[in-house]
């Protein structure tokens, strides 16, 4: 349940309603910026009718509240003039890791020529083995942001730890929260206080409601610029790196107003299948894709098996363009047919 308070509610009134909620044995969170109280486990608006400073009560019967479609119809926001969730799929491309200046500039130049507006690249990498390449750190952030500036791109890069927030904030346009940090609640709480988009990847062991509650954590602080990103979940089957959960795309779209992107690169972990799964994710309704590419995939210092070459990526982008225009033509035709059918004779 979300209780919206009137603008001029004073602290005494706020205390009185909070005491009432406590007396009902419920937990709650007061969202100061929005003057809203989010109450867990209460599906009856009646107890709050007596408070004349209550503006509106939203009955939301799921665990996730702020990310629920009852709270908001659709979240749209811009990243340096490029709108997210506008109906046009957003494409993010780039290497798993920023490896050197040349690699990231070459990638930036290539994708910008294709009309892609977002570049990805990790500077602080979460590696399973401590002996593997862990990223260039701050130098990597400097390289990717310089490349993005030169080719008019927006930077998507991972925030691995809160101690790095200031640096990553300065160089990134979208802060990526990786699978391993989806449940880092202290970090999510801090991200609620910033004014920059966050891409929240799904934890590899996380259920849908846990993922949506992680988004609620960020929203509690006031930041509503969130993109969810499906990146595959763990399964018993060792054939693929992960199970790329396509089901979750339409499911999340029905449960949440937040845009949902898909990362088929980590989803399947094999470059051979990335093109098919990219198209499948768009067909399932994804609002955007994040794809790993590399000038020389075999030489990539991380995730080389799943990186597309430039040529493969260009081929995929052609297919994406054909597919998305076919889908939008089809939608347009259906809308036109409906208009003909429903217009007065
Ligand atoms: C990545 O995008 O390179 C990455 C490490 O992703 P994830 O957190 O999904 O594993
Ligand atoms: Mn990667």
Coordinates of C-alpha atoms and ligand atoms in Angstrom, one line a residue:
X1 CA 0.0 0.0 0.0
X2 CA 1.2 3.5 -0.8
X3 CA -0.3 6.4 1.2
X4 CA 0.1 9.7 -0.5
X5 CA 0.0 12.6 1.9
X6 CA -1.2 16.1 1.1
X7 CA 1.6 18.7 0.5
X8 CA 1.1 20.6 3.7
X9 CA 1.1 17.6 6.1
X10 CA 3.0 18.6 9.3
X11 CA 5.3 16.5 11.4
X12 CA 2.6 15.9 14.1
X13 CA 0.2 14.5 11.5
X14 CA 3.0 12.4 10.0
X15 CA 3.8 11.0 13.5
X16 CA 0.1 10.2 14.1
X17 CA -0.3 8.2 10.9
X18 CA 3.0 6.5 11.5
X19 CA 1.9 5.4 15.0
X20 CA -1.4 4.1 13.5
X21 CA 0.6 2.0 11.0
X22 CA 2.8 0.7 13.8
X23 CA -0.3 -0.1 15.9
X24 CA -1.5 -2.3 13.0
X25 CA 1.7 -4.3 13.3
X26 CA 3.0 -3.2 9.8
X27 CA 6.4 -2.1 8.6
X28 CA 6.7 1.0 6.5
X29 CA 9.0 3.5 4.9
X30 CA 8.5 7.2 4.7
X31 CA 9.5 8.5 1.3
X32 CA 10.3 12.0 2.2
X33 CA 11.0 13.5 -1.2
X34 CA 7.5 12.4 -2.5
X35 CA 5.6 12.7 0.8
X36 CA 4.5 9.1 0.6
X37 CA 4.4 6.2 3.1
X38 CA 4.9 2.7 1.7
X39 CA 3.4 0.1 4.0
X40 CA 4.1 -3.6 3.7
X41 CA 1.4 -6.2 4.2
X42 CA -1.8 -4.2 4.4
X43 CA -4.5 -4.6 1.8
X44 CA -7.2 -2.5 3.3
X45 CA -7.4 1.3 2.9
X46 CA -10.0 1.8 5.6
X47 CA -7.8 2.5 8.6
X48 CA -6.5 5.7 6.9
X49 CA -9.8 7.2 5.9
X50 CA -9.9 9.2 9.2
X51 CA -6.8 11.2 8.4
X52 CA -7.9 14.3 6.4
X53 CA -4.2 14.9 5.4
X54 CA -4.2 11.7 3.4
X55 CA -4.5 12.5 -0.3
X56 CA -4.8 9.1 -1.8
X57 CA -4.3 5.4 -0.9
X58 CA -3.0 3.0 -3.6
X59 CA -3.8 -0.5 -2.7
X60 CA -0.9 -2.7 -4.1
X61 CA -1.2 -6.3 -3.2
X62 CA 2.3 -7.4 -4.4
X63 CA 5.5 -7.2 -2.5
X64 CA 7.0 -4.7 -4.9
X65 CA 5.3 -1.4 -4.5
X66 CA 7.0 1.6 -6.1
X67 CA 8.1 -0.4 -9.2
X68 CA 4.5 -1.6 -9.6
X69 CA 2.3 -0.5 -12.6
X70 CA -0.3 0.7 -10.1
X71 CA 2.1 3.3 -8.8
X72 CA 3.0 4.6 -12.3
X73 CA 2.0 3.7 -15.9
X74 CA 5.3 3.9 -17.6
X75 CA 8.8 5.2 -16.7
X76 CA 10.4 7.3 -19.4
X77 CA 13.5 9.4 -19.1
X78 CA 16.3 10.8 -21.3
X79 CA 20.0 10.1 -21.2
X80 CA 21.6 13.2 -22.8
X81 CA 18.6 13.7 -25.2
X82 CA 18.1 10.0 -26.0
X83 CA 14.8 8.7 -24.6
X84 CA 14.6 5.4 -22.9
X85 CA 11.3 3.4 -23.1
X86 CA 10.0 5.6 -25.9
X87 CA 9.0 2.6 -28.1
X88 CA 12.3 2.6 -30.0
X89 CA 14.7 -0.1 -28.8
X90 CA 17.8 1.3 -27.2
X91 CA 21.0 -0.4 -28.2
X92 CA 24.1 -0.5 -26.0
X93 CA 27.3 -2.0 -27.4
X94 CA 30.9 -2.2 -26.4
X95 CA 33.5 -4.5 -24.9
X96 CA 33.1 -6.4 -21.7
X97 CA 36.2 -4.6 -20.4
X98 CA 37.9 -1.4 -21.4
X99 CA 41.4 -2.8 -22.2
X100 CA 43.2 0.2 -23.6
X101 CA 42.6 3.6 -25.2
X102 CA 42.9 2.3 -28.8
X103 CA 40.4 -0.5 -28.3
X104 CA 37.7 1.7 -26.8
X105 CA 38.1 4.6 -29.3
X106 CA 38.0 2.1 -32.2
X107 CA 34.8 0.6 -30.8
X108 CA 33.2 4.0 -30.2
X109 CA 34.0 5.2 -33.7
X110 CA 32.5 2.0 -35.2
X111 CA 29.3 2.0 -33.3
X112 CA 28.7 5.7 -33.7
X113 CA 28.9 5.2 -37.5
X114 CA 26.1 2.6 -37.2
X115 CA 23.9 5.1 -35.2
X116 CA 24.3 3.4 -31.8
X117 CA 24.1 6.0 -29.0
X118 CA 25.3 4.1 -26.0
X119 CA 28.7 2.5 -25.4
X120 CA 29.4 0.0 -22.6
X121 CA 32.7 -1.1 -21.0
X122 CA 33.8 -2.1 -17.6
X123 CA 36.7 -0.4 -15.8
X124 CA 36.3 -2.4 -12.6
X125 CA 35.5 -6.0 -13.4
X126 CA 33.9 -8.6 -11.2
X127 CA 36.0 -11.6 -12.0
X128 CA 35.5 -15.1 -10.6
X129 CA 39.3 -15.6 -10.4
X130 CA 41.5 -13.0 -8.8
X131 CA 44.2 -13.9 -11.3
X132 CA 42.2 -12.7 -14.3
X133 CA 42.2 -9.2 -15.8
X134 CA 40.3 -7.0 -13.4
X135 CA 40.0 -3.8 -15.5
X136 CA 42.0 -0.6 -15.9
X137 CA 40.2 1.2 -13.0
X138 CA 40.1 5.0 -13.2
X139 CA 42.2 5.1 -16.4
X140 CA 39.5 2.9 -18.1
X141 CA 36.8 5.4 -17.0
X142 CA 38.8 8.2 -18.5
X143 CA 39.3 6.4 -21.8
X144 CA 35.7 5.5 -22.2
X145 CA 34.4 8.9 -21.4
X146 CA 36.9 10.6 -23.7
X147 CA 35.8 8.2 -26.5
X148 CA 32.1 8.8 -25.8
X149 CA 32.7 12.6 -25.9
X150 CA 34.5 12.4 -29.2
X151 CA 31.8 10.3 -30.9
X152 CA 28.7 11.7 -29.1
X153 CA 27.9 8.5 -27.1
X154 CA 26.5 7.9 -23.6
X155 CA 28.6 5.8 -21.2
X156 CA 27.2 2.7 -19.4
X157 CA 29.7 1.3 -16.9
X158 CA 29.6 -0.8 -13.8
X159 CA 29.7 0.5 -10.3
X160 CA 31.3 -2.3 -8.3
X161 CA 31.6 -0.8 -4.9
X162 CA 30.2 2.3 -3.2
X163 CA 33.7 3.6 -2.5
X164 CA 34.0 4.2 -6.3
X165 CA 30.7 6.0 -6.5
X166 CA 32.1 9.5 -7.0
X167 CA 34.5 8.4 -9.8
X168 CA 32.0 6.3 -11.6
X169 CA 29.3 9.0 -11.2
X170 CA 31.6 11.6 -12.9
X171 CA 32.4 9.5 -15.9
X172 CA 29.2 7.5 -16.5
X173 CA 25.8 8.5 -18.0
X174 CA 24.2 5.2 -16.7
X175 CA 25.5 3.4 -13.7
X176 CA 25.4 -0.4 -14.2
X177 CA 24.7 -2.4 -11.1
X178 CA 25.9 -5.9 -11.9
X179 CA 24.4 -9.2 -11.1
X180 CA 26.6 -9.7 -8.1
X181 CA 25.4 -6.4 -6.5
X182 CA 21.7 -6.6 -7.2
X183 CA 21.2 -7.6 -3.6
X184 CA 23.7 -5.1 -2.1
X185 CA 20.9 -3.2 -0.3
X186 CA 23.2 -0.6 1.2
X187 CA 24.4 0.3 -2.3
X188 CA 20.9 0.3 -3.7
X189 CA 19.9 2.7 -0.9
X190 CA 22.7 5.1 -1.8
X191 CA 21.8 5.0 -5.5
X192 CA 18.3 6.2 -4.6
X193 CA 19.9 9.5 -3.6
X194 CA 21.6 10.3 -6.9
X195 CA 20.3 11.9 -10.0
X196 CA 21.6 9.6 -12.6
X197 CA 20.0 6.6 -14.4
X198 CA 20.8 3.1 -12.9
X199 CA 20.8 -0.1 -14.9
X200 CA 19.9 -2.8 -12.5
X201 CA 20.9 -6.2 -13.7
X202 CA 19.1 -9.3 -12.4
X203 CA 21.0 -11.3 -9.8
X204 CA 21.9 -14.7 -11.3
X205 CA 20.0 -16.4 -8.5
X206 CA 17.2 -13.8 -8.0
X207 CA 13.5 -14.3 -8.3
X208 CA 11.5 -11.7 -10.2
X209 CA 10.0 -10.2 -7.0
X210 CA 13.5 -9.9 -5.4
X211 CA 14.7 -8.0 -8.5
X212 CA 11.7 -5.7 -8.4
X213 CA 12.2 -5.1 -4.7
X214 CA 15.8 -4.2 -5.4
X215 CA 14.4 -1.5 -7.8
X216 CA 12.0 -0.4 -5.0
X217 CA 15.1 0.1 -2.8
X218 CA 16.5 2.6 -5.3
X219 CA 13.1 4.3 -5.8
X220 CA 12.6 4.7 -2.0
X221 CA 15.4 7.3 -2.0
X222 CA 13.7 9.2 -4.9
X223 CA 15.7 8.1 -7.9
X224 CA 13.2 6.7 -10.5
X225 CA 15.5 6.5 -13.4
X226 CA 16.0 2.8 -13.4
X227 CA 16.4 0.3 -16.2
X228 CA 16.0 -3.4 -15.4
X229 CA 18.3 -5.7 -17.3
X230 CA 17.8 -9.5 -17.7
X231 CA 21.2 -11.2 -18.0
X232 CA 20.4 -14.8 -17.5
X233 CA 20.0 -17.0 -14.4
X234 CA 21.8 -20.0 -13.1
X235 CA 20.5 -23.5 -13.9
X236 CA 21.5 -27.1 -13.5
X237 CA 22.4 -27.3 -17.2
X238 CA 26.1 -26.7 -18.0
X239 CA 25.7 -26.4 -21.8
X240 CA 25.2 -22.6 -21.7
X241 CA 26.7 -20.1 -19.4
X242 CA 23.2 -19.1 -18.1
X243 CA 19.5 -19.6 -18.8
X244 CA 18.5 -16.4 -20.6
X245 CA 15.1 -15.9 -19.1
X246 CA 12.9 -14.6 -22.0
X247 CA 9.7 -15.3 -20.0
X248 CA 10.7 -12.6 -17.5
X249 CA 10.5 -9.9 -20.1
X250 CA 6.8 -9.9 -20.8
X251 CA 6.2 -10.8 -17.1
X252 CA 8.1 -7.8 -15.8
X253 CA 6.4 -5.6 -18.4
X254 CA 3.1 -6.6 -16.9
X255 CA 4.3 -6.1 -13.3
X256 CA 6.3 -2.9 -13.6
X257 CA 6.4 0.5 -15.2
X258 CA 10.2 0.3 -15.5
X259 CA 11.9 -0.3 -18.8
X260 CA 13.4 -3.7 -19.2
X261 CA 16.5 -4.4 -21.3
X262 CA 18.1 -7.7 -22.1
X263 CA 21.8 -8.7 -22.2
X264 CA 21.9 -11.8 -24.4
X265 CA 25.8 -11.8 -24.3
X266 CA 25.8 -12.9 -20.6
X267 CA 22.5 -14.6 -21.1
X268 CA 23.9 -17.3 -23.3
X269 CA 27.6 -16.7 -23.0
X270 CA 28.3 -17.8 -26.6
X271 CA 28.7 -15.4 -29.5
X272 CA 27.1 -17.9 -31.9
X273 CA 23.7 -17.6 -30.2
X274 CA 23.8 -13.9 -29.3
X275 CA 22.2 -12.7 -32.6
X276 CA 19.2 -15.1 -32.3
X277 CA 18.7 -14.3 -28.7
X278 CA 18.9 -10.6 -29.3
X279 CA 16.1 -10.8 -31.8
X280 CA 14.1 -13.1 -29.5
X281 CA 14.4 -10.6 -26.6
X282 CA 13.1 -7.8 -28.7
X283 CA 10.3 -10.0 -29.9
X284 CA 9.5 -10.7 -26.3
X285 CA 9.1 -7.0 -25.7
X286 CA 12.5 -5.8 -24.4
X287 CA 12.9 -2.1 -24.5
X288 CA 16.6 -2.3 -25.3
X289 CA 19.6 -4.6 -25.6
X290 CA 23.1 -4.6 -24.2
X291 CA 25.6 -6.5 -26.4
X292 CA 29.3 -7.2 -26.0
X293 CA 31.4 -6.6 -29.0
X294 CA 35.2 -6.5 -29.5
X295 CA 37.5 -5.5 -32.4
X296 CA 39.2 -8.9 -32.1
X297 CA 37.0 -11.2 -29.9
X298 CA 39.6 -14.0 -29.6
X299 CA 41.9 -11.5 -27.9
X300 CA 39.4 -10.0 -25.5
X301 CA 40.7 -10.0 -21.9
X302 CA 37.3 -10.9 -20.5
X303 CA 34.2 -12.7 -21.9
X304 CA 35.9 -13.4 -25.2
X305 CA 33.6 -16.3 -26.1
X306 CA 30.5 -14.2 -26.1
X307 CA 31.8 -11.1 -27.8
X308 CA 30.6 -10.3 -31.4
X309 CA 33.0 -9.1 -33.9
X310 CA 32.3 -5.7 -35.5
X311 CA 31.1 -7.4 -38.7
X312 CA 28.8 -9.8 -36.7
X313 CA 27.4 -6.8 -34.8
X314 CA 26.7 -4.8 -38.0
X315 CA 24.8 -7.8 -39.4
X316 CA 22.8 -8.2 -36.2
X317 CA 22.0 -4.5 -36.2
X318 CA 20.6 -4.7 -39.8
X319 CA 18.4 -7.6 -38.7
X320 CA 17.3 -5.6 -35.6
X321 CA 16.3 -2.7 -37.7
X322 CA 14.3 -4.8 -40.1
X323 CA 12.6 -6.6 -37.3
X324 CA 11.7 -3.5 -35.3
X325 CA 10.3 -1.7 -38.3
X326 CA 8.3 -4.8 -39.3
X327 CA 6.9 -5.0 -35.7
X328 CA 6.1 -1.3 -35.7
X329 CA 4.4 -1.5 -39.2
X330 CA 2.4 -4.4 -37.9
X331 CA 1.3 -2.5 -34.8
X332 CA 0.5 0.5 -37.0
X333 CA -1.6 -1.7 -39.4
X334 CA -3.5 -3.2 -36.4
X335 CA -4.1 0.2 -35.0
X336 CA -5.4 1.5 -38.4
X337 CA -7.6 -1.6 -38.8
X338 CA -9.0 -1.1 -35.4
X339 CA -9.7 2.6 -36.2
X340 CA -11.6 1.5 -39.4
X341 CA -13.5 -1.1 -37.4
X342 CA -14.4 1.3 -34.6
X343 CA -15.1 4.5 -36.6
X344 CA -18.8 5.4 -37.0
X345 CA -20.2 4.5 -40.4
Ligands
LIG1 C1 29.1 -7.2 -17.5 O1 28.1 -6.6 -18.0 O2 30.2 -7.3 -18.0 C2 28.9 -8.1 -16.3 C3 29.9 -8.4 -15.5 O3 27.6 -8.4 -16.1 P1 26.8 -9.2 -15.0 O4 26.9 -8.4 -13.8 O5 25.5 -9.4 -15.6 O6 27.6 -10.5 -14.8
LIG2 MN1 31.1 -9.3 -19.6

